[in-house]
Every structure is written in C-alpha cells, then in structure tokens.
Coordinates of C-alpha atoms in Angstrom, one line a residue:
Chain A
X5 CA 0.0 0.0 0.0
X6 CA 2.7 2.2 0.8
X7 CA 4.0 1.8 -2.1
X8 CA 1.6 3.6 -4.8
X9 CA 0.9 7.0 -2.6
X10 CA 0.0 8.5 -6.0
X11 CA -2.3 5.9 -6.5
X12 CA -4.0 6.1 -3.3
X13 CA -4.2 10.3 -4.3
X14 CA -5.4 9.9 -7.4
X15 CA -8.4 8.0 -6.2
X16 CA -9.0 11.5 -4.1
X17 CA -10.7 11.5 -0.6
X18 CA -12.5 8.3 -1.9
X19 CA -13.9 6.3 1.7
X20 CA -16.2 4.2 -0.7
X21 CA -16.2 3.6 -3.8
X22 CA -18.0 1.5 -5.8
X23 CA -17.0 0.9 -9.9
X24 CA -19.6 -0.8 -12.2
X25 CA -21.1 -2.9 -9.1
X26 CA -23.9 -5.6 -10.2
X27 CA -25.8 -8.1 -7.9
X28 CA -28.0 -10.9 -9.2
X29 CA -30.5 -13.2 -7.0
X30 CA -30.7 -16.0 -9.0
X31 CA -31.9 -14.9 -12.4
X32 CA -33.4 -11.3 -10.6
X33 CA -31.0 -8.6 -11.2
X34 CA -30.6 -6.6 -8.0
X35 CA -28.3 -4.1 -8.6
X36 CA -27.3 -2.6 -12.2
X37 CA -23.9 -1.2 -13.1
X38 CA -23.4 0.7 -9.7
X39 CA -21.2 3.8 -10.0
X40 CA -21.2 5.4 -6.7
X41 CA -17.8 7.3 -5.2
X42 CA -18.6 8.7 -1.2
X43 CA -15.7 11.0 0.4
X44 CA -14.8 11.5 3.7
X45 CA -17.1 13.4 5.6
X46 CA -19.6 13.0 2.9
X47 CA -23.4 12.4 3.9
X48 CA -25.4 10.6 1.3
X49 CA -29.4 10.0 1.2
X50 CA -30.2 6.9 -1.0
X51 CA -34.3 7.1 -1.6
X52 CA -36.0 5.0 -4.2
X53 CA -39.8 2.7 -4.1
X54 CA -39.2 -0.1 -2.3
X55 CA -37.4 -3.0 -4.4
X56 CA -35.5 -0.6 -6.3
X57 CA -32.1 -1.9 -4.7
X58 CA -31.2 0.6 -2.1
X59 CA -31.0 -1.6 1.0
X60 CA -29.3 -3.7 -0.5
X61 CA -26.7 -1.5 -2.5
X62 CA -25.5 -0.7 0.9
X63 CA -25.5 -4.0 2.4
X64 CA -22.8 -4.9 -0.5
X65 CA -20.8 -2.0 1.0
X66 CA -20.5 -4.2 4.4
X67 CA -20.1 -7.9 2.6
X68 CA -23.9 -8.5 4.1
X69 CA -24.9 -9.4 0.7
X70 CA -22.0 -10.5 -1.7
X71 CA -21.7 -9.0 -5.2
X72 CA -21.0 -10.4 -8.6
X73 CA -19.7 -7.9 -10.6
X74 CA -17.4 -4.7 -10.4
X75 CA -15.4 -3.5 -7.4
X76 CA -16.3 -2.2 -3.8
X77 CA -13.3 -0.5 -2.1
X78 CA -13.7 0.9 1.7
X79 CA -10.5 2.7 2.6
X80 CA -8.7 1.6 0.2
X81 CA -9.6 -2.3 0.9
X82 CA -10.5 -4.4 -1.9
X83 CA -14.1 -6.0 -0.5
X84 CA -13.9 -8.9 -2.1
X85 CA -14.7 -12.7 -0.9
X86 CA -11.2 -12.8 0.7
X87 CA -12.6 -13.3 4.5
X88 CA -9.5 -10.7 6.6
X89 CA -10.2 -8.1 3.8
X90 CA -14.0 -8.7 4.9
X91 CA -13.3 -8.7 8.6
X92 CA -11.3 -5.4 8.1
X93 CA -13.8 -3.1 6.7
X94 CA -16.6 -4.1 9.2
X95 CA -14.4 -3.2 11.8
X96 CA -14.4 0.5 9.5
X97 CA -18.3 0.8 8.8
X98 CA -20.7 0.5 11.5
X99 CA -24.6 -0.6 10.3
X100 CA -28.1 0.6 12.1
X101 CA -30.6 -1.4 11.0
X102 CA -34.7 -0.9 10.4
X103 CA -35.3 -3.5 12.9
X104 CA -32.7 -2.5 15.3
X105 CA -31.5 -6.0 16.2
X106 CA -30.2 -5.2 19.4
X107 CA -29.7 -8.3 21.4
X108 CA -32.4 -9.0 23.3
X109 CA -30.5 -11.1 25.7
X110 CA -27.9 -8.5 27.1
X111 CA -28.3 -5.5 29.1
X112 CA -27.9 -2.2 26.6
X113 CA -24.2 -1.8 28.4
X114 CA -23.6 -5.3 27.4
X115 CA -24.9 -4.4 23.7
X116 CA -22.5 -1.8 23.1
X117 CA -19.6 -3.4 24.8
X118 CA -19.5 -7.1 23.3
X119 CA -17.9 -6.3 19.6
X120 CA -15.1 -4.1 21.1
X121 CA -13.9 -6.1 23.8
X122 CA -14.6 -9.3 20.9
X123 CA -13.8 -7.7 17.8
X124 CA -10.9 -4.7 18.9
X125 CA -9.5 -6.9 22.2
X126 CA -10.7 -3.7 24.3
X127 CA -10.2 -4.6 27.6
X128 CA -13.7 -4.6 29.9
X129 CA -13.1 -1.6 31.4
X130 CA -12.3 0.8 28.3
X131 CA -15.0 -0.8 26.2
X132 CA -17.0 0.2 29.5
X133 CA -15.9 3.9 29.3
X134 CA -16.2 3.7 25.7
X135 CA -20.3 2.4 26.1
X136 CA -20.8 5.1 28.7
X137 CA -19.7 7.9 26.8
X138 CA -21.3 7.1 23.4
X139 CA -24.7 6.1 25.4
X140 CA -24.2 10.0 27.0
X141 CA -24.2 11.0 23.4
X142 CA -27.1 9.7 22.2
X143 CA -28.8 10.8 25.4
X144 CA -29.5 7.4 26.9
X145 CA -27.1 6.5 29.1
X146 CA -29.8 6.6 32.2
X147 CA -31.3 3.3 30.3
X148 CA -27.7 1.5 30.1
X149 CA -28.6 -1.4 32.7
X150 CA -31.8 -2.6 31.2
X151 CA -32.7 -4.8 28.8
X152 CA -33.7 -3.9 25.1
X153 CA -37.2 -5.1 25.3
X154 CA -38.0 -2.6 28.2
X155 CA -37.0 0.3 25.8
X156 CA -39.2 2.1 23.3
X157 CA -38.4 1.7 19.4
X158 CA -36.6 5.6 19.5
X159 CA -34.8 4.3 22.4
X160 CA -33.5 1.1 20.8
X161 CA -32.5 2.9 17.6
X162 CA -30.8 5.2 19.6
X163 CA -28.9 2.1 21.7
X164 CA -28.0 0.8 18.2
X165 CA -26.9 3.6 16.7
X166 CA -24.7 4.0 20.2
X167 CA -23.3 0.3 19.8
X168 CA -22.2 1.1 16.2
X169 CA -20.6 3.9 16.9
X170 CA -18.8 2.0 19.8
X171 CA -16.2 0.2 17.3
X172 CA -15.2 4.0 16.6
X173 CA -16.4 3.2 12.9
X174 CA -15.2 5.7 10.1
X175 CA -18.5 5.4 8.0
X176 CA -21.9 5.0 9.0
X177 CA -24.7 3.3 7.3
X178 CA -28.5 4.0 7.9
X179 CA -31.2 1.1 6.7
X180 CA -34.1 3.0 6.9
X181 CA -33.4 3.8 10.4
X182 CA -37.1 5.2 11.1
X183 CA -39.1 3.0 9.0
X184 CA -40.4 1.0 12.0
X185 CA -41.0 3.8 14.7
X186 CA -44.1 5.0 15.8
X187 CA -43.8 8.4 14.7
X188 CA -43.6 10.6 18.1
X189 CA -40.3 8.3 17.8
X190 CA -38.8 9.5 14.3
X191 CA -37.8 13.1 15.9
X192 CA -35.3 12.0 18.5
X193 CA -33.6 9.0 16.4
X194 CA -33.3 11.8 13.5
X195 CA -31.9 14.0 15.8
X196 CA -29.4 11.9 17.0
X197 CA -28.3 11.5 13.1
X198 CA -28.0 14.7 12.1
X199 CA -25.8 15.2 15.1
X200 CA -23.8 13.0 14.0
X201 CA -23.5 14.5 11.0
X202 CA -22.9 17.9 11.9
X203 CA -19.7 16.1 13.9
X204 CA -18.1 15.3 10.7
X205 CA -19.1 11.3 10.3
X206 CA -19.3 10.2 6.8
X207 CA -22.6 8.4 6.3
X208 CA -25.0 6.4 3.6
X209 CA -28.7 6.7 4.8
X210 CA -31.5 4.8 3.0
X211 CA -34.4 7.0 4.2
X212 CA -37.6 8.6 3.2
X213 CA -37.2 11.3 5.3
X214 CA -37.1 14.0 3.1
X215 CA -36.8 16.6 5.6
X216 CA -33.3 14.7 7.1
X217 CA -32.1 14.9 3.5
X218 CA -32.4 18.5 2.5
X219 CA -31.0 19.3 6.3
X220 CA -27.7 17.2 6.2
X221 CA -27.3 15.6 2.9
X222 CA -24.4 16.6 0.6
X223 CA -26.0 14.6 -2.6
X224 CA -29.2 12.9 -2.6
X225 CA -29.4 10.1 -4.9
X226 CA -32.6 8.1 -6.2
X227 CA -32.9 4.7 -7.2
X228 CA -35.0 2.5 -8.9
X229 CA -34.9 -0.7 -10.4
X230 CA -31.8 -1.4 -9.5
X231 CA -29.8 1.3 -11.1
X232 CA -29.0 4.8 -10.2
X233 CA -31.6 7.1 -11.5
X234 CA -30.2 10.4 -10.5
X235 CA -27.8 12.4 -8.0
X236 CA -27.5 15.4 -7.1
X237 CA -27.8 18.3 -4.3
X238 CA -30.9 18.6 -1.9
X239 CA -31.8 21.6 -3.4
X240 CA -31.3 20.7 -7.3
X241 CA -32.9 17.2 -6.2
X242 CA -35.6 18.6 -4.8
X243 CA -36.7 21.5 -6.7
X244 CA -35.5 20.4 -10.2
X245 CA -35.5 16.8 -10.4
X246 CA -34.6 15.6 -13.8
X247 CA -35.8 12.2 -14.5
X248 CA -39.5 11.8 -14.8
X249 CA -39.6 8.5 -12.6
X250 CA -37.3 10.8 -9.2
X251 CA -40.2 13.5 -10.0
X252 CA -43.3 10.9 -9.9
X253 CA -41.5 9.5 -6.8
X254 CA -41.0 12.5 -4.8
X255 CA -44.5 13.6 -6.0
X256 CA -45.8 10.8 -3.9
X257 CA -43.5 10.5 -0.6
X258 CA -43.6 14.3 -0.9
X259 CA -47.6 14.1 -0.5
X260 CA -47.5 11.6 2.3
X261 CA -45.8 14.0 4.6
Chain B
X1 CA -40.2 -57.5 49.7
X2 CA -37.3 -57.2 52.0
X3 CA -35.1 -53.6 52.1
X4 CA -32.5 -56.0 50.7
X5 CA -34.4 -56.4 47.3
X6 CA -35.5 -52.6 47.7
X7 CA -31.9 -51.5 47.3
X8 CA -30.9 -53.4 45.1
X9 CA -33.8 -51.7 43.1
X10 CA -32.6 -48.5 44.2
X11 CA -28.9 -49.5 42.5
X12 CA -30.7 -50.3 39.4
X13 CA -32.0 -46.7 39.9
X14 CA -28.6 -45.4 40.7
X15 CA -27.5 -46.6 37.2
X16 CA -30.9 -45.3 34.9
X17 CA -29.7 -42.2 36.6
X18 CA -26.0 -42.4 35.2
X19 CA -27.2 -43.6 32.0
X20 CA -29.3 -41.1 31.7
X21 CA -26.8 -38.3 32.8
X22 CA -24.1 -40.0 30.5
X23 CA -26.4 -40.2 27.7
X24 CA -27.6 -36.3 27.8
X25 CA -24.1 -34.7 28.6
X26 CA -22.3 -37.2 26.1
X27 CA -25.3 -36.6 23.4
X28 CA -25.3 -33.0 24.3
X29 CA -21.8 -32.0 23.5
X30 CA -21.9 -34.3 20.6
X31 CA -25.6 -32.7 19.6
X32 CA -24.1 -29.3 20.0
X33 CA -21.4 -30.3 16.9
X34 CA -24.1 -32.0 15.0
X35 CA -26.2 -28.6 15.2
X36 CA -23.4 -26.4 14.6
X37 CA -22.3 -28.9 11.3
X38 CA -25.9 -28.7 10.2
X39 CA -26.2 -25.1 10.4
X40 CA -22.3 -24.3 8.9
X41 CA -23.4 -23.9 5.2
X42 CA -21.3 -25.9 4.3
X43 CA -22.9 -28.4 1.8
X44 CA -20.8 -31.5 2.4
X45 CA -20.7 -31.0 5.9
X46 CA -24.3 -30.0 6.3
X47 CA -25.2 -33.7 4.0
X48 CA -23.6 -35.9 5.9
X49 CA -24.9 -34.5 9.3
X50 CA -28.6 -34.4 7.8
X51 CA -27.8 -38.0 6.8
X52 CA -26.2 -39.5 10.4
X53 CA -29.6 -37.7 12.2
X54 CA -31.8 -39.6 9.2
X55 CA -30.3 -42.7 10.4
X56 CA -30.5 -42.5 14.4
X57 CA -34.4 -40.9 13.8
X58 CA -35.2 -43.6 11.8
X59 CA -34.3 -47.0 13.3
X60 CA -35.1 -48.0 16.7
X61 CA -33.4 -46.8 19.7
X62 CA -33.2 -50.8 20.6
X63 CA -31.6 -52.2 17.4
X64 CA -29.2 -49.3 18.0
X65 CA -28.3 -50.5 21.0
X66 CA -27.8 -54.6 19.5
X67 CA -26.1 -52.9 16.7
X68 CA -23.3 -51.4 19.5
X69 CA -23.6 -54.1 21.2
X70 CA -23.4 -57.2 19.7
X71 CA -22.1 -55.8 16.1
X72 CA -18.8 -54.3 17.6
X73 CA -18.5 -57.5 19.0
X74 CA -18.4 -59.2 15.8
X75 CA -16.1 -57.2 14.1
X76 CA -13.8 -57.9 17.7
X77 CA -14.3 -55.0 19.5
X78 CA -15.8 -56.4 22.7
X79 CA -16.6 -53.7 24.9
X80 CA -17.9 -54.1 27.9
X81 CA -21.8 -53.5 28.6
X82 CA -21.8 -50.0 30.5
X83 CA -19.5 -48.7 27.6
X84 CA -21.5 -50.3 24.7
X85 CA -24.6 -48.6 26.0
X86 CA -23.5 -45.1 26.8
X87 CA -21.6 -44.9 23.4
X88 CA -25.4 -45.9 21.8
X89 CA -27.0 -43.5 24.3
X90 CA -24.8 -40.9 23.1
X91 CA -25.2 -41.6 19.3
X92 CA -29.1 -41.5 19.6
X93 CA -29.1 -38.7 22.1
X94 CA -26.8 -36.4 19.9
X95 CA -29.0 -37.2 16.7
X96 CA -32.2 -36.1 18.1
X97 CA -30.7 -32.6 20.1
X98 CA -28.3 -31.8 17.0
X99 CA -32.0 -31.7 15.5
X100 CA -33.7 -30.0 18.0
X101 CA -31.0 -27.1 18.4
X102 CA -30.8 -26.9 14.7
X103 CA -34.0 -25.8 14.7
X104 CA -33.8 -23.5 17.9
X105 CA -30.2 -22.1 15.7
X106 CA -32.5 -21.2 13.0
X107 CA -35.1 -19.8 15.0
X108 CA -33.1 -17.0 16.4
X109 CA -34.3 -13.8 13.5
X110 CA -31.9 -13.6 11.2
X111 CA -31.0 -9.9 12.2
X112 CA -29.4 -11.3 15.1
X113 CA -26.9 -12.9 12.8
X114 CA -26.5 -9.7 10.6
X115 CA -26.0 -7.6 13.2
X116 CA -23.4 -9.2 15.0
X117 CA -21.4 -9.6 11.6
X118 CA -22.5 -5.6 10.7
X119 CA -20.2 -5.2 14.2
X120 CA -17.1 -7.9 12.8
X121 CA -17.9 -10.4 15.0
X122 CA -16.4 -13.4 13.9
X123 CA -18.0 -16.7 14.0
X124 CA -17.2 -17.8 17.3
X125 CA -18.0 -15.1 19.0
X126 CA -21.3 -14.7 17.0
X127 CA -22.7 -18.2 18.3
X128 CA -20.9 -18.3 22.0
X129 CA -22.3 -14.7 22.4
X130 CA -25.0 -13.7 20.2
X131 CA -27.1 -17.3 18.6
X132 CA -26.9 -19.6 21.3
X133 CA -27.6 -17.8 24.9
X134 CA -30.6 -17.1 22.4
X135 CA -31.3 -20.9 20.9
X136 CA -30.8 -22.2 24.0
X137 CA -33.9 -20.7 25.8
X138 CA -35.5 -21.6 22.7
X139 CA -34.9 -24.8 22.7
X140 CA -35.1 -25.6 26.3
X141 CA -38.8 -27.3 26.6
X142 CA -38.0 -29.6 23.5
X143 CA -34.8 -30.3 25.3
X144 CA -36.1 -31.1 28.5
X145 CA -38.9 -33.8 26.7
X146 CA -36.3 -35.4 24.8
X147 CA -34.5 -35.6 28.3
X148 CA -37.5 -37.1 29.7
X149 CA -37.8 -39.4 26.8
X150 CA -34.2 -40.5 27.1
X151 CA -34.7 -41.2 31.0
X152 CA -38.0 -43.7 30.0
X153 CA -35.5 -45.3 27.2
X154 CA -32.8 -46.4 29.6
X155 CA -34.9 -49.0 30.3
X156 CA -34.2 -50.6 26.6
X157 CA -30.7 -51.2 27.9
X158 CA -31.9 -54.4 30.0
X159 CA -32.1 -56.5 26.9
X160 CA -28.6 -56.4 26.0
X161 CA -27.7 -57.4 29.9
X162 CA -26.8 -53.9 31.8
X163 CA -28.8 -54.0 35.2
X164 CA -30.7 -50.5 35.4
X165 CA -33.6 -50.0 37.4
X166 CA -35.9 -51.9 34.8
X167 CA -33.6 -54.9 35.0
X168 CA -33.5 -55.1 38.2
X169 CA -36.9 -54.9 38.7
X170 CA -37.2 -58.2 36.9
X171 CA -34.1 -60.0 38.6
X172 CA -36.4 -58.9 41.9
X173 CA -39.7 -60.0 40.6
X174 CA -38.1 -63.3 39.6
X175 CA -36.9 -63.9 43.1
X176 CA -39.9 -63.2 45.6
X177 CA -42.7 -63.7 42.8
X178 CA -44.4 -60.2 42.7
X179 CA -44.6 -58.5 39.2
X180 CA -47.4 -56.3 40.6
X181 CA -46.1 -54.9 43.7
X182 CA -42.1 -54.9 42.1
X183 CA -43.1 -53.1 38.8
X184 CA -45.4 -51.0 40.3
X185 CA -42.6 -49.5 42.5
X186 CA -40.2 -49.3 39.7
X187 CA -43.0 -47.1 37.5
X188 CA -43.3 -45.3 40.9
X189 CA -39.3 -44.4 40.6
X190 CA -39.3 -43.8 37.0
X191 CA -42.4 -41.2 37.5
X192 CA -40.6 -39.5 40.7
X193 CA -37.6 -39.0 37.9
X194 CA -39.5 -37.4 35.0
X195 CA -42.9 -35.8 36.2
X196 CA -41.1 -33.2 37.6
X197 CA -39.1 -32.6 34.3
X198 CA -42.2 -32.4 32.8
X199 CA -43.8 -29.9 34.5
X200 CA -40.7 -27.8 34.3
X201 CA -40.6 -27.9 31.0
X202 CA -44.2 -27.3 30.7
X203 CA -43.5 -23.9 32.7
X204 CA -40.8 -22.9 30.6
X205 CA -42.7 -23.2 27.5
X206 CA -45.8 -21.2 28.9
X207 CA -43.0 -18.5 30.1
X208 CA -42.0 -18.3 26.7
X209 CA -45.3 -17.8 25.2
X210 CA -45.5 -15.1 27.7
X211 CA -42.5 -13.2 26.9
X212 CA -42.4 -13.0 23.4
X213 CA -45.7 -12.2 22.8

C-alpha cells in the first residue's frame, strides 16, 4: 500500500467507492452497473420505491450481501470474498438497522460493549468507558442497565446507533433507520443522526425522510430498479429533479408527509 | 419385599440415573457439533450430518443398542456393557438434540446474525455470544422432553444385559414372585424422575409464550 501513494491520491478523498457494481438473485438482477464514489465526511441519502435496490446496494458496502460484478473498495480495501479483507472493513463501517437487532438477551451496556472487547481486544473496562460515553451521546445513558425489550423503538435505535458507533467506525450506514418507529419516535432518532452529521461522520442513509435529506445531505441520490436514476444536491434534487420516474417518486412521498 | 431387594432396586435406579446423565451430557456436547455442522453452510458438511440424524431418527433406539452391542462384537471390539450402552445413548441422544438445536439455531431472526457480523464479529463469537444464549432458551422445553424421553428409554438397555432400574426390577420380581407390587414401585421411581421434568418444561414453555408475545 505504501508503495503507490500516487495511487491512493489519485483515487481523491474516496472512503467508498463503488465501480460498475452488479448483484444478481438468482436470475433477478438486483443491482445494475453501480457507479457510486462517497468522500470523507460526505453524507449521502439513498431514496428509491421499495425494491428498487437501495437496502441492498448498501448491504454490499459491508459484505452483508455478496456482489458479482465490479469493485467495492472501503478505505482503500478491496471488499472482495477474501474473508480478513471482509473482517477489516466491518471493523471500518458501522450498520443501524430498520429492525434494530439489538440483542435481546444482554443489558444495553452489554450491547454496546461485546464487539469491542470481541472484535478490537478492548479490555472490559475501556469498552465500558467507551459504552458510557457514546450512550451520554445519544442521550441514553440513564437506560444502560436494562434490557432492550423494556425500551421504546426511538430508544432502541438510539442504543444501536450507540453500539455502532462504539467500534469508533469511520463510515456510517443507515437502513431505513425510522421505517419501524411510531412516529412521536422518528424526531429523537433523527436527531441523533444529524448530530452526528454535523460532527463530521461520513454516512449512507436509506431513508424517506425528506426533511433529514435537505437538512444534512451533501448529494441525494434516487434509485429504482436497480440502477441509479439520479444524483445530485438537496436543493437541485428537490426542486429540479430531472428524470420523470425521481419527480413521480418525490410527487408521492412528498404528498405523504 | 425385603429392604435388601428394595436396594438393590434403588442400585438399578442409581445406574438409569448415570445412564441417563451420561447419555444427555455425552449426546449433548456431541448434539451441539451436530447442530453447529448442520447449520455451517457448508454443503458436504451439512449432508452428511442431515444424513447421520436420518439414520438415528429412523431406526429404533433398541436395534441401536444390538447394533453397538453385539455388532462391535463381531467385528472384535468387545466392549464391555456400561460402555457399549453409553456410546449408543450418546449416538441416539446427539442425533435427536443436533435436530432440536438446529431448529432452535434457525429460530433465532436472522437480524441477530447480521448484526453481529455488521459489528465484525467473527464466528465464534457470534454463536458463543450472540445465537446460542438465544437458541438455547428456545430450545429448552424440547430439550427437557427429549430428556424425559431418554430417561424412560434407559430401560431398553436391559435387553442387551446392563442391570438399570428396569432390570432389576425383573431379577427382583423373579426372586420373591411379585410383578405387581415390584413393577409398580419401579413405575413409581421412574415417574418420581420425570414428572417433575415435565412440568418444568411445561412452565418454561408457557414462560416463553409469555414473553415474546
């Protein structure tokens, strides 16, 4: 690695990119010929109907689902089948999911402190301070010694979010993060996002919440079918979509809301 | 029936109980593998362990026990009896709790898995950690019936000669002349055993209802 610095330049502030990416299931084509290049510090909004491939364009990104074609590189790591290279960029890129999958069987503490001490050999006491500090920063430190089932939804996101965050991850990626909260709920997860945001992470969220995206996105980018329809701005995306399928799409998420 | 013959029932008990405890812990770590082989996807790995359960599910517990037995026998491996039945105890046991924990594996949402590999958890630590404190629970009032189904078929390894409580119930019966009163008590010790394994495992499954409802 150290020896092509030019190489590593020339690929500019590149954290992910992804070159001419395709994903089949079976005979279904998932994903089609994804270009998609995220820099440091970047925060992306991936929207699209549901099926267009957007959950699962960034579940390539952490070897969740397995491509077939083209090239995924996080950091600089090749993501390809090759099991350390793998295991190296989940220890970069932390995951919150729709469902939050906490597990259910551990106190939150224990949550947030099991894949450092497993994954990063933290001893028990740092991934403790580590826990406490990032529960403090989501605001939900008060809950650490109970179980995830005695939490609201907002609350669990918010502990998953935490327990990400805990492997000091240098990109961030939202699955619809706020599709399953009631929606008293949506505000405080939200707000915990764009926080982070505003503190510099770099981060891919699949979301509907348009509102999120014209706050904190750098590019907003619209699927469908598989492919990548359209990128650009919030406020060129919003207010002068170009495709006719991105302005029949925000037409009707824009009319829910 | 003397306290003499009423020991000597209570040594037959003494060894249903070691049987028993032999069989589950034996069949238990060896169910665990089976499980973890079946749930590996690995094809190869996950075909022959689909195929070893097929066979222990579908012959009789007692022609396994012959087959241990007597077969090894043939081939010159004469083993003595308490060895010849814990090794079949072990076999069968592991067959049906590899299948029962497979299930209880594959139970546990499949977000569980995702998330733990979403944090770089590797394998290990994903089922010591994150799957099994959770399959476990699952699986813990199908566990507890096959116990109680293990304890009852202890009583198979009479026939090839090893004196558990069943046995000696008979040795006893054929001494003082009384099935009723002998066999009764035997049924007696056998219930005492598994009733209340039974009902625990009755409560655990109507506190699991409970909870994840």
């Amino acid at each position: 690695m150290t020896s092509q610095p030019s190489h590593a330049q020339a690929a500019g502030d590149a954290m992910i990119s992804m070159a001419g990416v395709e994903k089949w299931y079976g005979d279904f084509k998932a994903l089609t010929d994804i270009d998609l290049s995220v820099r440091t510090g970047e925060r992306i909004v991936l929207c699209g109907p549901s099926g267009s491939g957007k959950s699962t364009l960034i579940r390539c990104i952490n070897h969740l689902e397995a491509y077939q074609k083209g090239e995924i590189r996080v950091g600089g790591t090749l993501l390809g089948d090759d099991a350390r290279a793998i295991d190296a960029i989940r220890r970069e890129v932390g995951m919150v999911f729709q469902h939050f999958n906490l597990f259910p069987h551990m106190t939150v503490l224990q949550n947030c402190m099991l894949a450092p001490m497993r994954s990063l050999r933290a001893s028990k006491a740092e991934a403790e301070a580590t826990a406490r500090r990032l529960l403090a920063r989501v605001k939900i430190l008060e809950q650490a010694e109970k179980y995830p089932a005695q939490l609201s939804g907002g609350q669990q996101q918010r502990v998953a979010i935490a327990r990400a965050l805990c492997m000091q991850p240098k990109v961030m990626l939202f699955d619809e993060p706020t599709s399953a909260l009631d929606p008293e709920m949506v505000k405080e997860v939200l707000d915990t996002m764009i926080a982070l945001a505003e503190e510099g992470m770099t981060m891919i969220c699949v979301t509907h919440e348009m509102g999120f995206a014209r706050q904190v996105a750098d590019r907003v980018i619209f699927m469908a079918s598989g492919a990548i329809v359209e990128e650009a701005p919030p406020a060129e995306f919003f207010t002068a979509p170009r495709h006719e399928r991105t302005r029949k799409f925000l037409g009707e998420i824009l009319r829910k809301h | 029936m003397g306290s003499d013959e009423f020991l000597f029932l209570l040594t037959g008990l003494k060894w249903t109980v070691a049987l028993s405890v032999v069989g589950f812990v034996g069949g238990g770590v060896a169910g665990l593998a089976v499980a973890l082989a079946r749930t590996s996807e690995l094809p190869l790995l996950e075909r022959v362990t689909a195929g070893y359960i097929a066979l222990f599910q579908g012959t009789p517990l007692l022609m396994q026990l012959f087959v241990v037995y007597y077969g090894l026998a043939l081939i010159g491996l004469k083993l003595d009896a308490w060895v010849a039945v814990s090794i079949g105890f072990t076999l069968h046991a592991s067959a049906y709790l590899g299948e029962i924990w497979r299930g209880s594996i594959e139970a546990v949402p499949k977000g569980q898995t995702e998330a733990a590999k979403a944090l770089s958890l590797g394998y290990v630590s994903r089922m010591k950690d994150v799957i099994l404190p959770q399959a476990i629970r699952i699986s813990l009032p199908a566990t507890i019936g096959f116990l109680v189904q293990l304890i009852k078929g202890t009583s198979l390894a009479a026939i090839v000669g090893f004196t558990e409580l069943t046995r000696a119930g008979n040795i006893i019966s054929n001494q003082i002349f009384a099935p009723l009163l002998v066999f009764g008590i035997v049924g007696v010790l056998y219930f005492i055993m598994c009733w209340p394994l039974s009902l625990y495992g009755a409560r655990l499954e109507r506190q699991f209802a409970t909870t994840t409802r």
